[in-house]
mmCIF file of C-alpha atoms and ligand atoms in Angstrom:
data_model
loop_
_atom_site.group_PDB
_atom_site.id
_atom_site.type_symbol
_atom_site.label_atom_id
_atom_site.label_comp_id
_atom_site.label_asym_id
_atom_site.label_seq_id
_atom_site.Cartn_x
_atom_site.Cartn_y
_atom_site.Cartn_z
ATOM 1 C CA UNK A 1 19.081 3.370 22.181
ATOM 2 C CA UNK A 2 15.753 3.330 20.406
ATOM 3 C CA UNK A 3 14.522 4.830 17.356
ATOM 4 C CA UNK A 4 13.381 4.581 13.824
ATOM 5 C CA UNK A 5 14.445 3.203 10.366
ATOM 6 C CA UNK A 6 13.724 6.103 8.047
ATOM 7 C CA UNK A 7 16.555 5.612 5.209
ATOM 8 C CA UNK A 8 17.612 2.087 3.737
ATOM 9 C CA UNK A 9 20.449 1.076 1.118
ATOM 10 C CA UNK A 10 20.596 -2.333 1.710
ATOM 11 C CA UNK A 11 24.074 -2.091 3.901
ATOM 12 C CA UNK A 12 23.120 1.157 5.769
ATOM 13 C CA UNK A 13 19.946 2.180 7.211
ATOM 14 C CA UNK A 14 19.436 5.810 8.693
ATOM 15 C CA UNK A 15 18.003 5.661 11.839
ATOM 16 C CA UNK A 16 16.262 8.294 14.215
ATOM 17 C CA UNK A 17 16.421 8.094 17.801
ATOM 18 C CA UNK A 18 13.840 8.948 20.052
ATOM 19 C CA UNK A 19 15.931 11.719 21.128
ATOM 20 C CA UNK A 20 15.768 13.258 17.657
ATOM 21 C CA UNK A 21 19.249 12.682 16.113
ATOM 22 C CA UNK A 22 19.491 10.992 12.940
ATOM 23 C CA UNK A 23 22.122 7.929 13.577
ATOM 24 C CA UNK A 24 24.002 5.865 10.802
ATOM 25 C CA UNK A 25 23.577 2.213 11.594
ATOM 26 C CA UNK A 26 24.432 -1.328 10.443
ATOM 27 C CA UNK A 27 23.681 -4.676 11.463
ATOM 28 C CA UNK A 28 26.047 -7.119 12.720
ATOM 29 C CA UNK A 29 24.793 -10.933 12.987
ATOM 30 C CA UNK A 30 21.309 -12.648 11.673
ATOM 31 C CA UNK A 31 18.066 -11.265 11.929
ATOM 32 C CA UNK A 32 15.019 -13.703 11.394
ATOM 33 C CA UNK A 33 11.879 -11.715 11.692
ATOM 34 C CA UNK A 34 8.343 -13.939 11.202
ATOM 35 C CA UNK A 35 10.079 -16.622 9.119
ATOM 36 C CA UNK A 36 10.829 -14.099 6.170
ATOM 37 C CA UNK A 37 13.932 -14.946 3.930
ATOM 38 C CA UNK A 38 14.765 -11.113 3.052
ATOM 39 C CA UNK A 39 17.471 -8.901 1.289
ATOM 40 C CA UNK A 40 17.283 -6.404 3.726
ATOM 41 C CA UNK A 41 16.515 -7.533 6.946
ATOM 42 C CA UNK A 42 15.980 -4.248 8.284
ATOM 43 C CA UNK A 43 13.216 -1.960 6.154
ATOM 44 C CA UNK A 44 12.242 1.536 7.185
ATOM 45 C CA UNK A 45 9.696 2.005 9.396
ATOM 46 C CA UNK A 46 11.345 -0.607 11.486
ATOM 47 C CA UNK A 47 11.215 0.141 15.209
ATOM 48 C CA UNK A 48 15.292 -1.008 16.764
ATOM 49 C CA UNK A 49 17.354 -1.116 19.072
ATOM 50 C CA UNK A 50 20.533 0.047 18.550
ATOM 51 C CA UNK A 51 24.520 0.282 20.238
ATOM 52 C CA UNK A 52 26.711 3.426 19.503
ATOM 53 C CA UNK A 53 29.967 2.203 18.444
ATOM 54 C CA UNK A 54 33.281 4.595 18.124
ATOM 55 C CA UNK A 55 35.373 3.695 15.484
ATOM 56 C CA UNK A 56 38.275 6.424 15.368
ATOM 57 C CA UNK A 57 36.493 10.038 15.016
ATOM 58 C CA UNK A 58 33.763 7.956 13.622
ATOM 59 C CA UNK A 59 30.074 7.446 14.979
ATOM 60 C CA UNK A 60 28.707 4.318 14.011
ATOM 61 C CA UNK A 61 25.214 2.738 15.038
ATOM 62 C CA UNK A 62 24.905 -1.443 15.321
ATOM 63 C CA UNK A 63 21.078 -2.533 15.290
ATOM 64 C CA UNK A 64 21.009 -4.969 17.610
ATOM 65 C CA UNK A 65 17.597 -5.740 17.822
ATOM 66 C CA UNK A 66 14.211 -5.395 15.536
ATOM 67 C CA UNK A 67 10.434 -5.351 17.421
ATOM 68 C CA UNK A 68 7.596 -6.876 15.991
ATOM 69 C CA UNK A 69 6.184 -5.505 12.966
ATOM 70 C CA UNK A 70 2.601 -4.085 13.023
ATOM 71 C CA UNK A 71 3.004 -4.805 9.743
ATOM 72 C CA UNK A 72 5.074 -4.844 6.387
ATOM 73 C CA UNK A 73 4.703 -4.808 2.658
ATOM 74 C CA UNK A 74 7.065 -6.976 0.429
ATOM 75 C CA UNK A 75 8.070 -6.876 -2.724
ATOM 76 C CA UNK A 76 9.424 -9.894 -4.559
ATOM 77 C CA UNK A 77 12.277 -9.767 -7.254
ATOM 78 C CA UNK A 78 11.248 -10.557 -10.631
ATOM 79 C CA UNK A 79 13.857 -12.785 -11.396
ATOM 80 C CA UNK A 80 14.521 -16.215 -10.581
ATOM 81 C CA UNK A 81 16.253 -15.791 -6.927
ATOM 82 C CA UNK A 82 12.347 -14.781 -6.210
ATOM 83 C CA UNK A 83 14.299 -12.684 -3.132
ATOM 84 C CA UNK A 84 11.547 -10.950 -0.939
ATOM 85 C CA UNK A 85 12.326 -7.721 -0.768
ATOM 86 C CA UNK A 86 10.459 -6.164 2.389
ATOM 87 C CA UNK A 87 9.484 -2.604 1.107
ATOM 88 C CA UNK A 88 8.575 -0.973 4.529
ATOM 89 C CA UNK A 89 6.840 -1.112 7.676
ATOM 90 C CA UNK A 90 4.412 -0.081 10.551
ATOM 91 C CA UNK A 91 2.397 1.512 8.003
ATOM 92 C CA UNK A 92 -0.717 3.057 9.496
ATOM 93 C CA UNK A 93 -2.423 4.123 6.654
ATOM 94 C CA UNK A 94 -1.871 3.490 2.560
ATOM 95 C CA UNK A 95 -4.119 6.012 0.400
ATOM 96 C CA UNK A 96 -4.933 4.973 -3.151
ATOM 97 C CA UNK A 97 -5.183 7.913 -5.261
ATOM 98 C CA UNK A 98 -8.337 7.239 -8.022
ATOM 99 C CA UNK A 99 -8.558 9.119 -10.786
ATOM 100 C CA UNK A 100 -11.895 8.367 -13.267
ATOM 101 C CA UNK A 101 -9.441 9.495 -16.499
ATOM 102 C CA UNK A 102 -6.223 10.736 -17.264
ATOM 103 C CA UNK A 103 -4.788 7.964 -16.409
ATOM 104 C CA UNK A 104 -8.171 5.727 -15.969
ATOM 105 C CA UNK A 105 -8.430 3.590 -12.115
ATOM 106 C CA UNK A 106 -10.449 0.522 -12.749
ATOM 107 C CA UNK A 107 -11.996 -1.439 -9.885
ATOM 108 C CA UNK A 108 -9.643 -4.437 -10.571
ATOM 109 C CA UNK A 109 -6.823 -2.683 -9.623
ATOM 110 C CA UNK A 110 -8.936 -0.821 -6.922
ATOM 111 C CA UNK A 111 -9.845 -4.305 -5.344
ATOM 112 C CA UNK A 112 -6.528 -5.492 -5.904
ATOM 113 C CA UNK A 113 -5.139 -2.756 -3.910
ATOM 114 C CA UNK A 114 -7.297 -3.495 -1.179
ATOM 115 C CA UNK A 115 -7.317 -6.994 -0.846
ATOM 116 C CA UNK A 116 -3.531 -7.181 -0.188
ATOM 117 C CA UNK A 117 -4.436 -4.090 2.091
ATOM 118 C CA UNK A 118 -6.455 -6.835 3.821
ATOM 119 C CA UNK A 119 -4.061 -9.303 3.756
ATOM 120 C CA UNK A 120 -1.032 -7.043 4.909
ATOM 121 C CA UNK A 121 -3.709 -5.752 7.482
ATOM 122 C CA UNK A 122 -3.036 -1.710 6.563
ATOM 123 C CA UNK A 123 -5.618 0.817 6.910
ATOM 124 C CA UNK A 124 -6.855 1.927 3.327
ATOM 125 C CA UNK A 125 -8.160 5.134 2.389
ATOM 126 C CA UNK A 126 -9.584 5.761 -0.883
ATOM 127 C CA UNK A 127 -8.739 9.698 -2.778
ATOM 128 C CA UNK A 128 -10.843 9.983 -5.508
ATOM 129 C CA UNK A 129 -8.907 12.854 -6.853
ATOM 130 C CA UNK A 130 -9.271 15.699 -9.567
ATOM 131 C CA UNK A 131 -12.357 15.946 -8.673
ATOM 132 C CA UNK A 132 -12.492 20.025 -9.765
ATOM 133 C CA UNK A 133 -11.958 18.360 -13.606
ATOM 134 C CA UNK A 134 -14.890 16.119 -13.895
ATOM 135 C CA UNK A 135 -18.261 16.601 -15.453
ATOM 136 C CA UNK A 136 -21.947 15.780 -13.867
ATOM 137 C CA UNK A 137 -21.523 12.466 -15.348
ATOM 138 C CA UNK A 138 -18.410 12.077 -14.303
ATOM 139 C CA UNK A 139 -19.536 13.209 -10.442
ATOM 140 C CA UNK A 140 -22.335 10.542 -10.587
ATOM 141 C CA UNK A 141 -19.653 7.601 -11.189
ATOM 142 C CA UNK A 142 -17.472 8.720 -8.520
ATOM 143 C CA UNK A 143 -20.209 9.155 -6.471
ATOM 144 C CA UNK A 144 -21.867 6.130 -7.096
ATOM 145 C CA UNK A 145 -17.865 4.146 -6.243
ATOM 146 C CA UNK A 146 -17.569 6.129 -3.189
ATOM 147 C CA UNK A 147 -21.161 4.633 -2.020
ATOM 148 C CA UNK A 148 -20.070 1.028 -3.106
ATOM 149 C CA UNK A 149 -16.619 1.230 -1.197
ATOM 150 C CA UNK A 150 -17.752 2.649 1.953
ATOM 151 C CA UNK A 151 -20.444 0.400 2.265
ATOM 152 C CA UNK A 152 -17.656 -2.362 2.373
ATOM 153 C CA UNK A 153 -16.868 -0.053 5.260
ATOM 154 C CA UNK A 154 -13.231 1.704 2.893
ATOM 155 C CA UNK A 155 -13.133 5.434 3.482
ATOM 156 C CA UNK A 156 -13.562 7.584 0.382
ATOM 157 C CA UNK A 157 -12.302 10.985 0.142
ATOM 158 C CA UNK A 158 -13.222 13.204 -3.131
ATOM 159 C CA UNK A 159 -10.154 15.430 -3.337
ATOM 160 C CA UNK A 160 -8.190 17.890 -6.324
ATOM 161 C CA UNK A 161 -4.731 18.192 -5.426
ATOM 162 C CA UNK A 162 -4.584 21.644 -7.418
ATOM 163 C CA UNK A 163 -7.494 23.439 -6.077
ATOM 164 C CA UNK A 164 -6.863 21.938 -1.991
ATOM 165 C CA UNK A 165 -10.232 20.590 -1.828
ATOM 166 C CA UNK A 166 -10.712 18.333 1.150
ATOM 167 C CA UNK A 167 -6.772 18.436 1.590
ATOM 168 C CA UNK A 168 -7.504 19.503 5.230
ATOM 169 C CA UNK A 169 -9.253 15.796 5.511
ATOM 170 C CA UNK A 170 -6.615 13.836 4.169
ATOM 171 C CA UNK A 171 -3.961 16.182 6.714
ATOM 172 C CA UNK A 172 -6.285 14.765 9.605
ATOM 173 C CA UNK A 173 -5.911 11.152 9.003
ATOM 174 C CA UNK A 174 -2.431 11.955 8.130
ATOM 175 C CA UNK A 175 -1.496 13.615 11.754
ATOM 176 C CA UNK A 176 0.948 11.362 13.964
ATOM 177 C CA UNK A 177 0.671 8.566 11.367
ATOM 178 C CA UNK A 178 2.757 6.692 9.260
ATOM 179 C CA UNK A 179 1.210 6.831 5.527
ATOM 180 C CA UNK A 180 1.706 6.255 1.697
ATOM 181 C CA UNK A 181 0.270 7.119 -1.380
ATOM 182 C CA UNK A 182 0.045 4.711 -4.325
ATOM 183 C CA UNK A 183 -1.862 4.908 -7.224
ATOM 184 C CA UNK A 184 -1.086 5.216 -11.152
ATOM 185 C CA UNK A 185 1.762 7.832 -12.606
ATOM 186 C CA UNK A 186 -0.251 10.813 -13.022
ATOM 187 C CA UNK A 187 -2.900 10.285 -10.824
ATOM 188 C CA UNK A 188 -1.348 13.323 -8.946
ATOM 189 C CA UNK A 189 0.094 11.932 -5.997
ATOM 190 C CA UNK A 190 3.350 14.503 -6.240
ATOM 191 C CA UNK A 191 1.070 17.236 -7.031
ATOM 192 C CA UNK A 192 -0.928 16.027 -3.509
ATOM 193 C CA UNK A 193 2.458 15.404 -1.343
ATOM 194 C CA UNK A 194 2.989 18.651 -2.687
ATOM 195 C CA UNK A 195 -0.242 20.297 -1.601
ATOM 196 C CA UNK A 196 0.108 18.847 1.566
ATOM 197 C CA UNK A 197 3.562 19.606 2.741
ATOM 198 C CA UNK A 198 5.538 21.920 -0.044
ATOM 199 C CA UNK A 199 8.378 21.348 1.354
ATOM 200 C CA UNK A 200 9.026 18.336 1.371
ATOM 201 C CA UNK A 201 11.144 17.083 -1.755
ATOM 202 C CA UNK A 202 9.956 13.451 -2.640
ATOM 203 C CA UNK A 203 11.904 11.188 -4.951
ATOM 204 C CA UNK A 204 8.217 10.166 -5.763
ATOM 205 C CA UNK A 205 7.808 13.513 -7.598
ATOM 206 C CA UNK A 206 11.432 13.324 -9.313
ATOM 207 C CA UNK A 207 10.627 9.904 -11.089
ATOM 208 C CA UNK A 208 7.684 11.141 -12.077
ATOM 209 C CA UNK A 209 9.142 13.928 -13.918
ATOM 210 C CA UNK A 210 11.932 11.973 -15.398
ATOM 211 C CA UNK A 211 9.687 9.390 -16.323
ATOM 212 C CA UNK A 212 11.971 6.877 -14.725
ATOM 213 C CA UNK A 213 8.990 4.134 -14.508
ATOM 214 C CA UNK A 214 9.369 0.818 -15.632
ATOM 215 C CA UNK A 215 12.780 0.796 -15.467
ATOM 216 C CA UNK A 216 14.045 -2.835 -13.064
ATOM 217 C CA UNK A 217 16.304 -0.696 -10.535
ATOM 218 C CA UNK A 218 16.409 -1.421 -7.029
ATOM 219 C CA UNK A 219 14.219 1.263 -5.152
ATOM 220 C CA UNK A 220 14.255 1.668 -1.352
ATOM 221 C CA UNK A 221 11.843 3.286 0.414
ATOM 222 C CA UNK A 222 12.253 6.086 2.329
ATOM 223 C CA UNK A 223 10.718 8.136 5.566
ATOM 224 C CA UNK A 224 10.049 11.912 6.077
ATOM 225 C CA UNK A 225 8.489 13.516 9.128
ATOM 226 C CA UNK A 226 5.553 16.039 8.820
ATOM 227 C CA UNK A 227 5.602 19.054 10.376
ATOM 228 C CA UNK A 228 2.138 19.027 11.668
ATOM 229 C CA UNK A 229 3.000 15.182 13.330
ATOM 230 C CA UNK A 230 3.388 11.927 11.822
ATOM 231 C CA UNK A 231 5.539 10.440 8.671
ATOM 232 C CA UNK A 232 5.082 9.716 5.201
ATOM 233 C CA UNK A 233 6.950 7.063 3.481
ATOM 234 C CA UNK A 234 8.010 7.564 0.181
ATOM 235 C CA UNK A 235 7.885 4.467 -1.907
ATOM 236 C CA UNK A 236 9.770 6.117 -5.515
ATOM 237 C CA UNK A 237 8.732 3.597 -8.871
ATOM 238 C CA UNK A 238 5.955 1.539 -7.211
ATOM 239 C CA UNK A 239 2.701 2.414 -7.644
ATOM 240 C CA UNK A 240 1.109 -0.405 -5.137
ATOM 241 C CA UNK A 241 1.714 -3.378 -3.392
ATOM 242 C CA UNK A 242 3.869 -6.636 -4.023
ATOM 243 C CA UNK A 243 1.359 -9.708 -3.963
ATOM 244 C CA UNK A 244 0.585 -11.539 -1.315
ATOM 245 C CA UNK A 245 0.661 -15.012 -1.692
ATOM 246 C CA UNK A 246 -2.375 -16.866 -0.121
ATOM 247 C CA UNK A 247 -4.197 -19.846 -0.450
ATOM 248 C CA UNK A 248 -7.694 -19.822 -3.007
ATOM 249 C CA UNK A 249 -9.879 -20.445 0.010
ATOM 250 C CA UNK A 250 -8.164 -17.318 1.674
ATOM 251 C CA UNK A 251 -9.139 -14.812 -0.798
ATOM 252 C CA UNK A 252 -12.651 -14.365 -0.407
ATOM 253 C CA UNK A 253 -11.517 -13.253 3.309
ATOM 254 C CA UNK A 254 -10.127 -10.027 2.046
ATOM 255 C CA UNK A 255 -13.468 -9.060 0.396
ATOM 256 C CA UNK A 256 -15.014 -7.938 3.949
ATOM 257 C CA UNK A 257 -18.483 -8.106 2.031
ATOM 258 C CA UNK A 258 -17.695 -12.003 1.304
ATOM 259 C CA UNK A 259 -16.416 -12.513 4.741
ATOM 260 C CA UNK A 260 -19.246 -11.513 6.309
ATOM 261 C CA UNK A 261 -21.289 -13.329 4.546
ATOM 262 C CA UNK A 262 -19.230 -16.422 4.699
ATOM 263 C CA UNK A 263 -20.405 -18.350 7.766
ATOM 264 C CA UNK A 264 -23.607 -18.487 5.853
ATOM 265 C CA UNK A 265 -22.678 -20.637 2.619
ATOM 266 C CA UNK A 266 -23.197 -24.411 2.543
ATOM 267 C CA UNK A 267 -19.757 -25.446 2.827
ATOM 268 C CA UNK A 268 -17.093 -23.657 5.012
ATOM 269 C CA UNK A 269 -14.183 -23.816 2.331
ATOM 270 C CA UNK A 270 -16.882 -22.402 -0.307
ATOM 271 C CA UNK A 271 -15.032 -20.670 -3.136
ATOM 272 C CA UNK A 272 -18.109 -18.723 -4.346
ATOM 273 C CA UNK A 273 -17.847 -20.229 -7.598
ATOM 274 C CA UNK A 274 -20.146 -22.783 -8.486
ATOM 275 C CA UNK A 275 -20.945 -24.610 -5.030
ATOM 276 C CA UNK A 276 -24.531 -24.695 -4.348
ATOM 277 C CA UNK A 277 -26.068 -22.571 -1.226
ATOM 278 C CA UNK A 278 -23.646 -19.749 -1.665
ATOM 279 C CA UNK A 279 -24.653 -16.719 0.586
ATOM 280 C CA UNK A 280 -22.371 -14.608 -1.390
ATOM 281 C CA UNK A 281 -23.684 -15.445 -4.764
ATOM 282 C CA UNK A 282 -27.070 -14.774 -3.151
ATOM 283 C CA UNK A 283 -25.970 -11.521 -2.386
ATOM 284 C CA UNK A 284 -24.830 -10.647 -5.673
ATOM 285 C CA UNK A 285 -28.162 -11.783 -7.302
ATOM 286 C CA UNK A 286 -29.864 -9.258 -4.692
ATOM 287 C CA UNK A 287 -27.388 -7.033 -5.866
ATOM 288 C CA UNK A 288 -25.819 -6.759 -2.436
ATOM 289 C CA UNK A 289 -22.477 -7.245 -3.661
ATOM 290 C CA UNK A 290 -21.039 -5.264 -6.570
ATOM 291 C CA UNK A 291 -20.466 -7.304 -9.844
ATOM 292 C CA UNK A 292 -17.495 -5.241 -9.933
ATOM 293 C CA UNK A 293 -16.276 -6.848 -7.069
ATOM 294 C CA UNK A 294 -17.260 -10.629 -7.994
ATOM 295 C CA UNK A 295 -15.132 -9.640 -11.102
ATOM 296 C CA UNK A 296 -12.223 -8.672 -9.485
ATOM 297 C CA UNK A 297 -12.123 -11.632 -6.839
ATOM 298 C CA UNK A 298 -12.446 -14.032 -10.262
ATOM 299 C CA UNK A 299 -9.699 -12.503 -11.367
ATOM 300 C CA UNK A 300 -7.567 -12.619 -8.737
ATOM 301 C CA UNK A 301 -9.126 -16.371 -8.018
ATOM 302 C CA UNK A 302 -7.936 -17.335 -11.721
ATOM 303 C CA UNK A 303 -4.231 -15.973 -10.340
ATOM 304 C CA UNK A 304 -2.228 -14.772 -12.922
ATOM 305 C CA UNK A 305 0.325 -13.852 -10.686
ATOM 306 C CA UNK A 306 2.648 -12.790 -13.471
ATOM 307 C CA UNK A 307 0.457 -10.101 -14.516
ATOM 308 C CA UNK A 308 -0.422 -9.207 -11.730
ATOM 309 C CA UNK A 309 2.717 -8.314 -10.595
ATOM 310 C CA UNK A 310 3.547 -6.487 -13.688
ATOM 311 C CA UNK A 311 0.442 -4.604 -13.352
ATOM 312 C CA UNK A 312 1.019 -3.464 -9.603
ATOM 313 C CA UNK A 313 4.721 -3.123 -10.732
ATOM 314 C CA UNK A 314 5.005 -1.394 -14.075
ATOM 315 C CA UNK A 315 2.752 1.803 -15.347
HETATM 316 P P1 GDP R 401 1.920 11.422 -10.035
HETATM 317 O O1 GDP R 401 2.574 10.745 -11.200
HETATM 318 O O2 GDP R 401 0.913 10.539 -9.395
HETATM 319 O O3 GDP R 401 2.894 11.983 -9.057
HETATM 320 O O4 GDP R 401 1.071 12.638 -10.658
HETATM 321 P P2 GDP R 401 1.416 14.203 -10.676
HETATM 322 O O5 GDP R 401 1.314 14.792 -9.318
HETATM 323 O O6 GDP R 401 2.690 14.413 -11.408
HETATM 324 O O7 GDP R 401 0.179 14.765 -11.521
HETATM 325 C C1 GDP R 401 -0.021 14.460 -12.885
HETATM 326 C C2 GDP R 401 -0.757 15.618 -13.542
HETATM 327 O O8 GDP R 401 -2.059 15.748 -13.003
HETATM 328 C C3 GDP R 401 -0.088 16.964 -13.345
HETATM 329 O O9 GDP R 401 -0.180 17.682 -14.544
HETATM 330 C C4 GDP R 401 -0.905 17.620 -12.248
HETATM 331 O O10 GDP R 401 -0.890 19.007 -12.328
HETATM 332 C C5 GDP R 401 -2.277 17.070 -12.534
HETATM 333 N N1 GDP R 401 -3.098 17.004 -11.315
HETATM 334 C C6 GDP R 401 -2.809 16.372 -10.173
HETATM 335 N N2 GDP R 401 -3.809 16.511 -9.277
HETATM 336 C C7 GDP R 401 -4.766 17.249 -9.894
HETATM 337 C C8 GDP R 401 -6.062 17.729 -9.494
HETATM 338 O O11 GDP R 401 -6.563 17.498 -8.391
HETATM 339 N N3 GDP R 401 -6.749 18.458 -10.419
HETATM 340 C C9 GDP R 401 -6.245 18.741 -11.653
HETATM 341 N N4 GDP R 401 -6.987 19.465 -12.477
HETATM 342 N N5 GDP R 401 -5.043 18.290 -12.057
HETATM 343 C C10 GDP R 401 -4.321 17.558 -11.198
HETATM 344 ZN ZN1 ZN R 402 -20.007 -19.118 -0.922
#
């Protein structure tokens, strides 16, 4: 049979068949997807093949077989195993929820967001939400970061969670996809789940309320369907992506505004720095290319992994 991981614990994984019917599985023998070294070798999303087995009165499904991932997002243990952790995959579409205050989005972890979007090659949508809170000043600088991300070619959605504004538009990219929200605690993403299906009972929302964040527990994702098509994957106690490791010549890649501009520096492993005849410095002295941006690649460039990890990790 076919169907699709939507549960994981690490030894069990909840799987739906095509024929609708939720099926308890395990896996029997190795899996070795892409050359990944993983704790769970199976991670929702996963499309699979799977035998039904009948062990007394018992129903029990054996994966047998994995496909190819679209795509996947990892997450690697803080300790010293460094254990990749594969979070989920297929995802069609991540959102980053953006909030200008309360808690405050910079661009650094904006671009950080959407550079390992790059990287893991997932669709990303930016929600600038709570937008019914903000003053005309306010409006201007969201305004003026929606122009600078969709000229990189990101959609940007101005959305409040409370009032429904634009909720419809964030339902129609949502319809028969796979999605997740990430973003800062409090930037409203329960409140939007909420908005957007009420009935649907997130962990995502219960951490929040507990204030269970920061604390090291093993958290594994999880799948829902939508009733007006597709599936949301809940992703309780992180807040983004794990970090991709890549090489320094790599980066500028994931900055589509760099990349295009690439082919036109000097040297064809330019690092944007320093190296003389750099179309993407150009670009930034025209003020084609955000500062903001140039920032964030530096930082990234200047890799301190560590805290970058804690800050996609920890709130
Ligand atoms: P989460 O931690 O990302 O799940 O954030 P929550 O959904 O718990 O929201 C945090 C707070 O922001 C709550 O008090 C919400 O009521 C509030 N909130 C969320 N979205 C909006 C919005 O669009 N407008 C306003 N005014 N408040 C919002
Ligand atoms: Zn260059």
């Amino acid at each position: 049979m076919k169907g699709i991981v939507y549960k994981s614990t690490g030894s069990w994984y909840s799987v739906k068949a095509e024929n609708g019917t939720f099926y308890d599985c395990r896996i029997k023998g190795k899996f070795r997807i892409g050359g990944i070294k993983s704790t769970n070798p199976v991670a929702v999303g996963d499309h699979v093949d799977f035998d039904i087995e009948k062990k007394g009165d018992e129903t029990v499904g054996v994966i047998k077989h994995i496909d190819e991932r679209e795509n996947y997002i990892i997450r690697k243990s803080v300790n010293l195993s460094k254990q990749t952790h594969i979070i989920a995959a297929n995802i069609d579409v991540a959102f980053l929820l953006i909030t200008l205050n309360n808690p405050p989005t910079f661009t650094t972890f904006i671009d950080r967001f959407l550079v390992t979007a790059e990287a893991y090659h997932i669709k990303a949508v930016l929600l600038f939400n709570k937008i019914d809170t903000y003053n005309e000043d306010e409006l201007l600088e969201i305004k003026f970061l929606a122009a600078l991300y969709r000229k990189i070619g990101y959609e940007c959605i101005g959305i409040s969670a409370v009032t429904g504004k634009n909720i419809d538009k964030v339902k129609a990219i949502m319809k028969e996809k796979v999605t997740m929200f990430s973003g800062h605690s409090g930037v409203g993403k329960s409140t939007l789940i909420n908005a957007i299906e009420p009935d649907l009972d997130l962990r995502t929302s219960k951490i929040s309320e507990q204030h269970l964040q920061g604390q090291h527990t093993t958290t594994f994702a999880e799948m829902f369907d939508l009733s007006f098509g597709g599936q949301i994957i809940d992703t309780p106690g992180i807040k983004g992506f794990g970090v991709v490791e890549m090489d320094k010549e790599e980066l500028g890649d994931y900055f589509p505004e760099f990349f295009e501009r690439k082919e036109n520096c000097k040297f064809n492993n330019c690092l944007h720095l320093e190296e003389p005849q750099c179309a993407v410095k150009e670009a930034l002295e025209n003020e084609e290319i955000a500062w903001s941006r140039y920032k964030s690649y530096l930082q990234i460039l200047e890799g301190e992994e560590d805290h970058f990890r804690k800050d996609i990790y920890n709130e």
